[in-house]
Short mmCIF file of C-alpha atoms and ligand atoms in Angstrom, two decimals:
data_model
loop_
_atom_site.label_atom_id
_atom_site.label_comp_id
_atom_site.label_asym_id
_atom_site.label_seq_id
_atom_site.Cartn_x
_atom_site.Cartn_y
_atom_site.Cartn_z
CA MET U 874 -12.37 -29.15 5.45
CA THR U 875 -14.03 -26.86 2.95
CA GLU U 876 -17.52 -25.79 3.96
CA TRP U 877 -20.17 -23.20 3.21
CA LYS U 878 -20.57 -20.32 5.62
CA ASN U 879 -23.40 -17.93 4.73
CA GLY U 880 -23.08 -18.63 1.03
CA VAL U 881 -19.29 -18.34 0.94
CA ALA U 882 -16.74 -21.16 0.85
CA LYS U 883 -13.01 -20.56 1.23
CA ILE U 884 -10.38 -22.78 -0.37
CA SER U 885 -6.64 -22.28 0.25
CA LEU U 886 -4.34 -23.19 -2.62
CA PRO U 887 -0.56 -23.59 -2.56
CA THR U 888 1.73 -21.26 -4.52
CA PRO U 889 5.51 -21.50 -5.06
CA PHE U 890 5.82 -17.81 -4.04
CA PRO U 891 7.16 -16.52 -0.69
CA VAL U 892 3.63 -15.35 0.21
CA GLY U 893 2.53 -18.99 0.62
CA ASP U 894 -1.06 -20.15 0.12
CA VAL U 895 -3.62 -18.02 -1.67
CA ASN U 896 -7.31 -18.06 -0.72
CA VAL U 897 -9.99 -18.35 -3.35
CA TYR U 898 -13.73 -18.15 -2.65
CA ILE U 899 -16.85 -19.70 -4.04
CA ILE U 900 -20.04 -17.71 -3.71
CA LYS U 901 -23.58 -18.93 -4.23
CA GLY U 902 -26.18 -16.87 -6.04
CA ASP U 903 -27.92 -17.04 -9.40
CA ALA U 904 -24.65 -18.54 -10.62
CA LEU U 905 -21.88 -20.46 -8.92
CA THR U 906 -18.93 -18.10 -8.93
CA LEU U 907 -15.26 -18.52 -8.17
CA ILE U 908 -13.46 -15.43 -6.89
CA ASP U 909 -9.77 -15.71 -7.89
CA THR U 910 -8.20 -18.89 -9.20
CA GLY U 911 -4.80 -19.54 -7.65
CA LEU U 912 -2.04 -20.61 -10.03
CA GLN U 913 -2.23 -23.09 -12.82
CA THR U 914 0.11 -25.64 -11.23
CA GLU U 915 -0.47 -29.34 -10.56
CA GLN U 916 -0.59 -28.70 -6.80
CA GLY U 917 -2.88 -25.70 -7.23
CA LYS U 918 -5.29 -27.60 -9.42
CA GLU U 919 -5.30 -30.60 -7.10
CA ALA U 920 -6.07 -28.44 -4.06
CA LEU U 921 -8.86 -26.64 -5.92
CA LEU U 922 -10.44 -29.93 -7.03
CA ARG U 923 -10.16 -31.31 -3.49
CA GLY U 924 -11.84 -28.21 -2.03
CA LEU U 925 -14.60 -28.28 -4.62
CA GLY U 926 -15.02 -32.03 -4.04
CA GLU U 927 -15.58 -31.46 -0.32
CA LEU U 928 -18.48 -29.19 -1.32
CA GLY U 929 -19.82 -31.85 -3.70
CA LEU U 930 -18.74 -29.79 -6.71
CA ARG U 931 -16.58 -30.29 -9.77
CA LEU U 932 -14.52 -27.83 -11.75
CA ASP U 933 -17.14 -27.55 -14.49
CA ASP U 934 -19.81 -26.58 -11.96
CA ILE U 935 -18.10 -23.18 -11.77
CA GLU U 936 -20.16 -20.93 -14.03
CA GLN U 937 -18.06 -17.77 -13.89
CA VAL U 938 -14.80 -16.43 -12.48
CA VAL U 939 -14.37 -13.01 -10.88
CA LEU U 940 -10.94 -11.53 -10.16
CA THR U 941 -9.91 -9.29 -7.26
CA HIS U 942 -6.80 -8.37 -9.31
CA HIS U 943 -4.49 -9.68 -12.01
CA HIS U 944 -1.49 -10.99 -10.04
CA PRO U 945 -0.50 -14.54 -11.05
CA ASP U 946 -1.36 -16.09 -7.67
CA HIS U 947 -4.92 -14.77 -8.11
CA ALA U 948 -5.50 -14.99 -11.86
CA GLY U 949 -2.92 -17.53 -13.08
CA GLY U 950 -5.40 -20.41 -12.85
CA LEU U 951 -7.78 -19.00 -15.48
CA GLY U 952 -6.34 -21.56 -17.87
CA LEU U 953 -7.99 -24.33 -15.82
CA PHE U 954 -11.31 -23.16 -17.23
CA SER U 955 -12.74 -23.34 -20.71
CA VAL U 956 -12.69 -20.05 -22.60
CA ASP U 957 -16.51 -20.21 -22.52
CA VAL U 958 -16.55 -19.57 -18.77
CA PRO U 959 -17.07 -15.82 -18.39
CA VAL U 960 -14.35 -13.90 -16.55
CA TYR U 961 -15.09 -10.60 -14.82
CA GLY U 962 -12.82 -8.08 -13.14
CA HIS U 963 -11.77 -4.46 -13.26
CA PRO U 964 -10.97 -3.27 -16.81
CA ASN U 965 -7.36 -2.63 -15.70
CA ASN U 966 -6.85 -6.41 -15.51
CA GLN U 967 -7.18 -6.74 -19.24
CA ARG U 968 -3.71 -5.65 -20.34
CA PHE U 969 -2.10 -8.15 -17.95
CA LEU U 970 -4.45 -10.98 -18.95
CA LEU U 971 -3.71 -10.60 -22.65
CA MET U 972 -0.04 -9.67 -22.27
CA SER U 973 0.15 -8.54 -25.90
CA ASP U 974 3.57 -7.85 -27.44
CA GLU U 975 2.49 -4.24 -27.60
CA PHE U 976 1.88 -4.15 -23.83
CA ILE U 977 5.12 -6.01 -23.07
CA GLY U 978 6.98 -3.40 -25.10
CA GLU U 979 5.16 -0.54 -23.40
CA HIS U 980 5.87 -2.10 -20.01
CA GLU U 981 9.58 -2.43 -20.75
CA ARG U 982 9.84 1.16 -22.01
CA PHE U 983 8.07 2.41 -18.90
CA TYR U 984 10.39 0.50 -16.56
CA LEU U 985 13.54 1.54 -18.42
CA ASP U 986 12.51 5.15 -18.17
CA PHE U 987 11.48 4.72 -14.53
CA ALA U 988 14.82 3.03 -13.73
CA ARG U 989 16.76 5.80 -15.46
CA LYS U 990 14.97 8.50 -13.47
CA LEU U 991 15.67 6.60 -10.24
CA GLY U 992 19.38 6.39 -11.07
CA VAL U 993 19.50 2.61 -11.56
CA PRO U 994 22.92 1.72 -13.07
CA GLU U 995 23.06 0.12 -16.51
CA GLU U 996 23.98 -3.38 -15.22
CA TYR U 997 20.73 -3.66 -13.23
CA LYS U 998 18.40 -2.66 -15.99
CA LYS U 999 17.81 -6.27 -16.94
CA MET U 1000 15.10 -6.20 -14.27
CA VAL U 1001 12.77 -4.90 -16.93
CA ALA U 1002 12.73 -8.42 -18.34
CA GLN U 1003 10.67 -9.45 -15.31
CA ILE U 1004 7.40 -8.98 -17.12
CA ARG U 1005 8.38 -11.81 -19.45
CA ARG U 1006 8.86 -14.06 -16.44
CA SER U 1007 5.39 -13.31 -15.10
CA ALA U 1008 3.87 -13.61 -18.58
CA LYS U 1009 4.42 -17.37 -18.43
CA PHE U 1010 1.92 -17.69 -15.54
CA VAL U 1011 -0.91 -16.14 -17.49
CA SER U 1012 -3.54 -17.79 -19.66
CA PRO U 1013 -4.84 -15.21 -22.10
CA ARG U 1014 -8.45 -14.29 -21.42
CA VAL U 1015 -10.76 -11.47 -22.43
CA LEU U 1016 -13.01 -10.08 -19.71
CA ARG U 1017 -16.68 -10.66 -20.47
CA SER U 1018 -17.23 -7.21 -19.01
CA GLY U 1019 -15.44 -4.85 -16.66
CA LEU U 1020 -16.50 -4.37 -13.04
CA VAL U 1021 -16.21 -0.88 -11.58
CA GLU U 1022 -17.30 0.99 -8.47
CA GLY U 1023 -21.03 0.72 -7.89
CA ASP U 1024 -21.51 -2.40 -10.02
CA THR U 1025 -22.70 -5.62 -8.50
CA VAL U 1026 -21.12 -8.97 -9.26
CA PRO U 1027 -23.01 -10.49 -12.21
CA ALA U 1028 -25.61 -12.99 -10.91
CA HIS U 1029 -24.97 -11.78 -7.34
CA ASP U 1030 -26.97 -8.60 -6.74
CA ASP U 1031 -26.06 -8.69 -3.06
CA TRP U 1032 -22.29 -8.34 -3.69
CA LYS U 1033 -21.21 -4.79 -4.45
CA VAL U 1034 -17.98 -3.93 -6.25
CA ILE U 1035 -15.66 -1.56 -4.37
CA GLU U 1036 -12.63 -0.20 -6.25
CA THR U 1037 -9.51 -0.51 -4.10
CA PRO U 1038 -6.51 0.43 -6.28
CA GLY U 1039 -3.05 0.44 -4.72
CA HIS U 1040 -1.70 -3.10 -4.40
CA ALA U 1041 -2.60 -3.34 -8.10
CA GLN U 1042 -4.23 -0.86 -10.47
CA SER U 1043 -6.83 -3.55 -11.18
CA HIS U 1044 -7.71 -4.24 -7.54
CA ILE U 1045 -11.37 -4.45 -6.49
CA SER U 1046 -13.13 -5.95 -3.50
CA PHE U 1047 -16.63 -7.29 -2.93
CA TYR U 1048 -18.95 -6.16 -0.15
CA ARG U 1049 -22.21 -7.71 1.02
CA GLU U 1050 -24.19 -5.00 2.75
CA LYS U 1051 -26.70 -7.17 4.59
CA ASP U 1052 -24.09 -8.75 6.89
CA GLY U 1053 -21.02 -6.56 6.32
CA VAL U 1054 -18.88 -9.33 4.82
CA MET U 1055 -16.04 -8.17 2.55
CA ILE U 1056 -14.00 -10.32 0.19
CA GLY U 1057 -10.91 -8.19 -0.01
CA GLY U 1058 -8.25 -9.85 -2.17
CA ASP U 1059 -4.83 -8.50 -1.18
CA HIS U 1060 -6.02 -5.06 -0.08
CA LEU U 1061 -5.59 -5.79 3.63
CA LEU U 1062 -3.99 -8.93 5.03
CA GLU U 1063 -3.79 -10.15 8.59
CA LYS U 1064 -0.03 -10.66 8.78
CA ILE U 1065 1.55 -9.11 5.70
CA SER U 1066 1.51 -5.47 4.62
CA PRO U 1067 0.69 -5.66 0.91
CA ASN U 1068 3.34 -4.07 -1.28
CA PRO U 1069 1.70 -1.52 -3.58
CA LEU U 1070 3.40 -2.42 -6.84
CA MET U 1071 4.46 0.02 -9.51
CA GLU U 1072 2.71 -0.42 -12.85
CA PRO U 1073 2.87 1.54 -16.08
CA PRO U 1074 0.18 4.23 -16.40
CA ILE U 1075 -3.07 2.97 -17.89
CA ILE U 1076 -2.72 5.44 -20.75
CA PRO U 1077 0.82 5.22 -22.18
CA GLY U 1078 2.78 8.42 -21.68
CA GLU U 1079 0.68 9.70 -18.78
CA ASP U 1080 2.23 10.27 -15.34
CA ARG U 1081 2.99 7.06 -13.46
CA PRO U 1082 0.55 6.00 -10.74
CA LYS U 1083 1.54 6.57 -7.10
CA PRO U 1084 0.40 3.23 -5.73
CA LEU U 1085 1.13 3.80 -2.03
CA LEU U 1086 -0.93 7.00 -2.03
CA GLN U 1087 -3.73 5.23 -3.89
CA TYR U 1088 -3.45 2.38 -1.41
CA ASN U 1089 -3.86 4.72 1.56
CA ASP U 1090 -6.90 6.33 -0.08
CA SER U 1091 -8.37 2.87 -0.60
CA LEU U 1092 -7.74 2.02 3.08
CA ASN U 1093 -9.53 5.24 4.07
CA LYS U 1094 -12.41 4.24 1.84
CA TRP U 1095 -12.76 1.00 3.78
CA LEU U 1096 -12.87 2.96 7.06
CA GLY U 1097 -16.17 4.38 5.81
CA ILE U 1098 -17.69 0.93 5.30
CA PRO U 1099 -19.00 -1.15 8.21
CA ILE U 1100 -17.10 -4.41 7.70
CA SER U 1101 -18.06 -7.21 10.08
CA MET U 1102 -15.64 -9.73 8.62
CA LEU U 1103 -12.96 -9.62 5.97
CA TYR U 1104 -12.07 -12.64 3.85
CA THR U 1105 -8.46 -12.10 2.78
CA GLY U 1106 -6.40 -13.24 -0.19
CA HIS U 1107 -3.73 -14.75 2.07
CA GLY U 1108 -4.12 -15.97 5.66
CA ASN U 1109 -7.00 -15.72 8.11
CA GLU U 1110 -10.18 -13.68 8.25
CA VAL U 1111 -9.96 -10.28 9.92
CA PHE U 1112 -12.67 -9.02 12.28
CA ASP U 1113 -11.26 -5.70 13.49
CA VAL U 1114 -10.65 -4.04 10.13
CA PRO U 1115 -10.37 -0.42 11.41
CA GLY U 1116 -7.88 -1.59 14.08
CA LEU U 1117 -5.73 -3.36 11.51
CA ILE U 1118 -5.85 -0.37 9.14
CA LYS U 1119 -4.71 1.92 11.96
CA LYS U 1120 -1.83 -0.42 12.87
CA GLN U 1121 -0.79 -0.73 9.24
CA ARG U 1122 -0.81 3.03 8.66
CA GLU U 1123 1.27 3.65 11.81
CA ARG U 1124 3.82 1.04 10.77
CA GLN U 1125 4.02 2.54 7.33
CA HIS U 1126 4.44 6.08 8.67
CA LEU U 1127 7.36 4.91 10.84
CA ARG U 1128 8.98 3.22 7.85
CA ALA U 1129 8.66 6.41 5.82
CA MET U 1130 10.17 8.45 8.63
CA ASN U 1131 13.18 6.13 8.61
CA VAL U 1132 13.55 6.84 4.91
CA LYS U 1133 13.46 10.55 5.71
CA LYS U 1134 16.33 10.01 8.19
CA ILE U 1135 18.44 8.51 5.42
CA LEU U 1136 17.84 11.63 3.34
CA GLU U 1137 18.74 13.93 6.22
CA GLU U 1138 22.37 12.90 5.74
CA ASN U 1139 22.49 13.17 1.95
CA ALA U 1140 20.34 13.99 -1.02
CA LEU U 1141 20.00 10.70 -2.93
CA THR U 1142 18.51 9.03 -5.97
CA GLY U 1143 15.73 6.47 -5.54
CA PHE U 1144 18.16 3.67 -6.32
CA GLU U 1145 20.59 4.82 -3.61
CA VAL U 1146 17.77 4.95 -1.07
CA CYS U 1147 16.68 1.47 -2.16
CA LYS U 1148 20.19 0.08 -1.62
CA ARG U 1149 20.33 1.49 1.89
CA LEU U 1150 16.86 0.18 2.77
CA PHE U 1151 17.31 -3.30 1.34
CA PRO U 1152 21.07 -3.99 1.24
CA ALA U 1153 20.64 -7.76 1.30
CA VAL U 1154 17.92 -8.20 -1.32
CA TYR U 1155 17.87 -5.21 -3.67
CA GLU U 1156 19.90 -6.95 -6.36
CA LYS U 1157 17.74 -10.06 -6.41
CA GLU U 1158 14.41 -8.27 -6.04
CA LEU U 1159 15.07 -4.93 -7.67
CA GLY U 1160 11.57 -4.44 -9.05
CA LEU U 1161 9.88 -5.12 -5.71
CA THR U 1162 12.32 -3.17 -3.56
CA LEU U 1163 12.28 -0.15 -5.91
CA SER U 1164 8.47 -0.19 -5.83
CA GLU U 1165 8.52 -0.21 -2.04
CA THR U 1166 11.16 2.56 -1.92
CA VAL U 1167 9.34 4.81 -4.36
CA GLY U 1168 6.15 4.26 -2.36
CA GLN U 1169 7.83 5.65 0.75
CA LEU U 1170 9.31 8.55 -1.21
CA ASP U 1171 5.92 9.40 -2.79
CA TYR U 1172 4.40 9.29 0.69
CA LEU U 1173 7.02 11.65 2.16
CA GLU U 1174 6.78 14.02 -0.78
CA ASN U 1175 3.00 14.08 -0.45
CA LEU U 1176 3.38 15.03 3.24
CA GLY U 1177 5.76 17.84 2.25
CA GLU U 1178 8.62 16.20 4.20
CA ILE U 1179 10.90 15.84 1.18
CA LYS U 1180 11.34 17.48 -2.21
CA THR U 1181 12.59 16.36 -5.58
CA GLU U 1182 14.69 17.99 -8.23
CA GLU U 1183 15.77 16.71 -11.61
CA LYS U 1184 19.49 16.53 -12.40
CA SER U 1185 20.80 15.10 -15.67
CA GLY U 1186 17.61 13.11 -16.18
CA MET U 1187 17.62 11.68 -12.64
CA ILE U 1188 15.38 12.57 -9.72
CA ILE U 1189 17.26 13.65 -6.59
CA TYR U 1190 15.36 13.38 -3.33
CA SER U 1191 16.22 15.64 -0.42
CA VAL U 1192 14.72 16.75 2.87
CA GLN U 1193 12.50 19.81 2.76
CA GLN U 1194 14.32 22.49 4.75
ZN1 LIG T 375 -1.46 -9.50 -5.35
#
């Protein structure tokens, strides 16, 4: 049963993705605001209407939509709303919401180059087509305005915008100081460790982002904020945020140290490390598993545990002696 709790109502919507249901939130203020949309599927729409109905609301009572980030399970449902309904989010959402041919081309060039540097063989390079697959989930929208660190959510002065890049370059979260409630998108989840996904640099041609390092910085940022309760993008609320962050960071450090062990035997390309880490799924989920692998490698390199050297256009990773 959907109900209000201190001005926030949570609705869980189904997705066809392995992650399962996604949580969206309605907040009350000078406007009625939906935070994230779920996907634009029949089941997603039905569940959203049911949740709204239990609050005595209809879809067109929603006056504005705010995004935690651009991933399809969070932003794919924008098409359920008229283009007159203002959409807000971090400016880095915009390129994924418009999905212009120019951006698709830039995205493909970035991934081809990235794959080449990681030593991905020719036959796997079709993975760069993935962006076209996710493009079909998106309804083109232009942000009414961008939300950045220090802003408040329009029509909700009590909700502060906190930039939390890592899981996505567009990721932000919303914090209500008076009671310490955070609406955190996919930044920190109760049961899943969010995969910081590789994205092309915001400015074409610049160095690629290092999403796992950004993610860790964003976790540290949250350690400096007194959070009484976290509303998550998937799964249950979290009450002990510092405890969960500590657990997550320990788990991640152990994973990285296992990657280091692999490199102790041989110097390897990113693709070779990926194959050893994910032998069963790397072919089917190359984009995801490469992202995860490169995250661990960036992490180890940042700690000074491993080093890189370029050989015939490929990056070779080896243990720092
Ligand atoms: Zn996400």
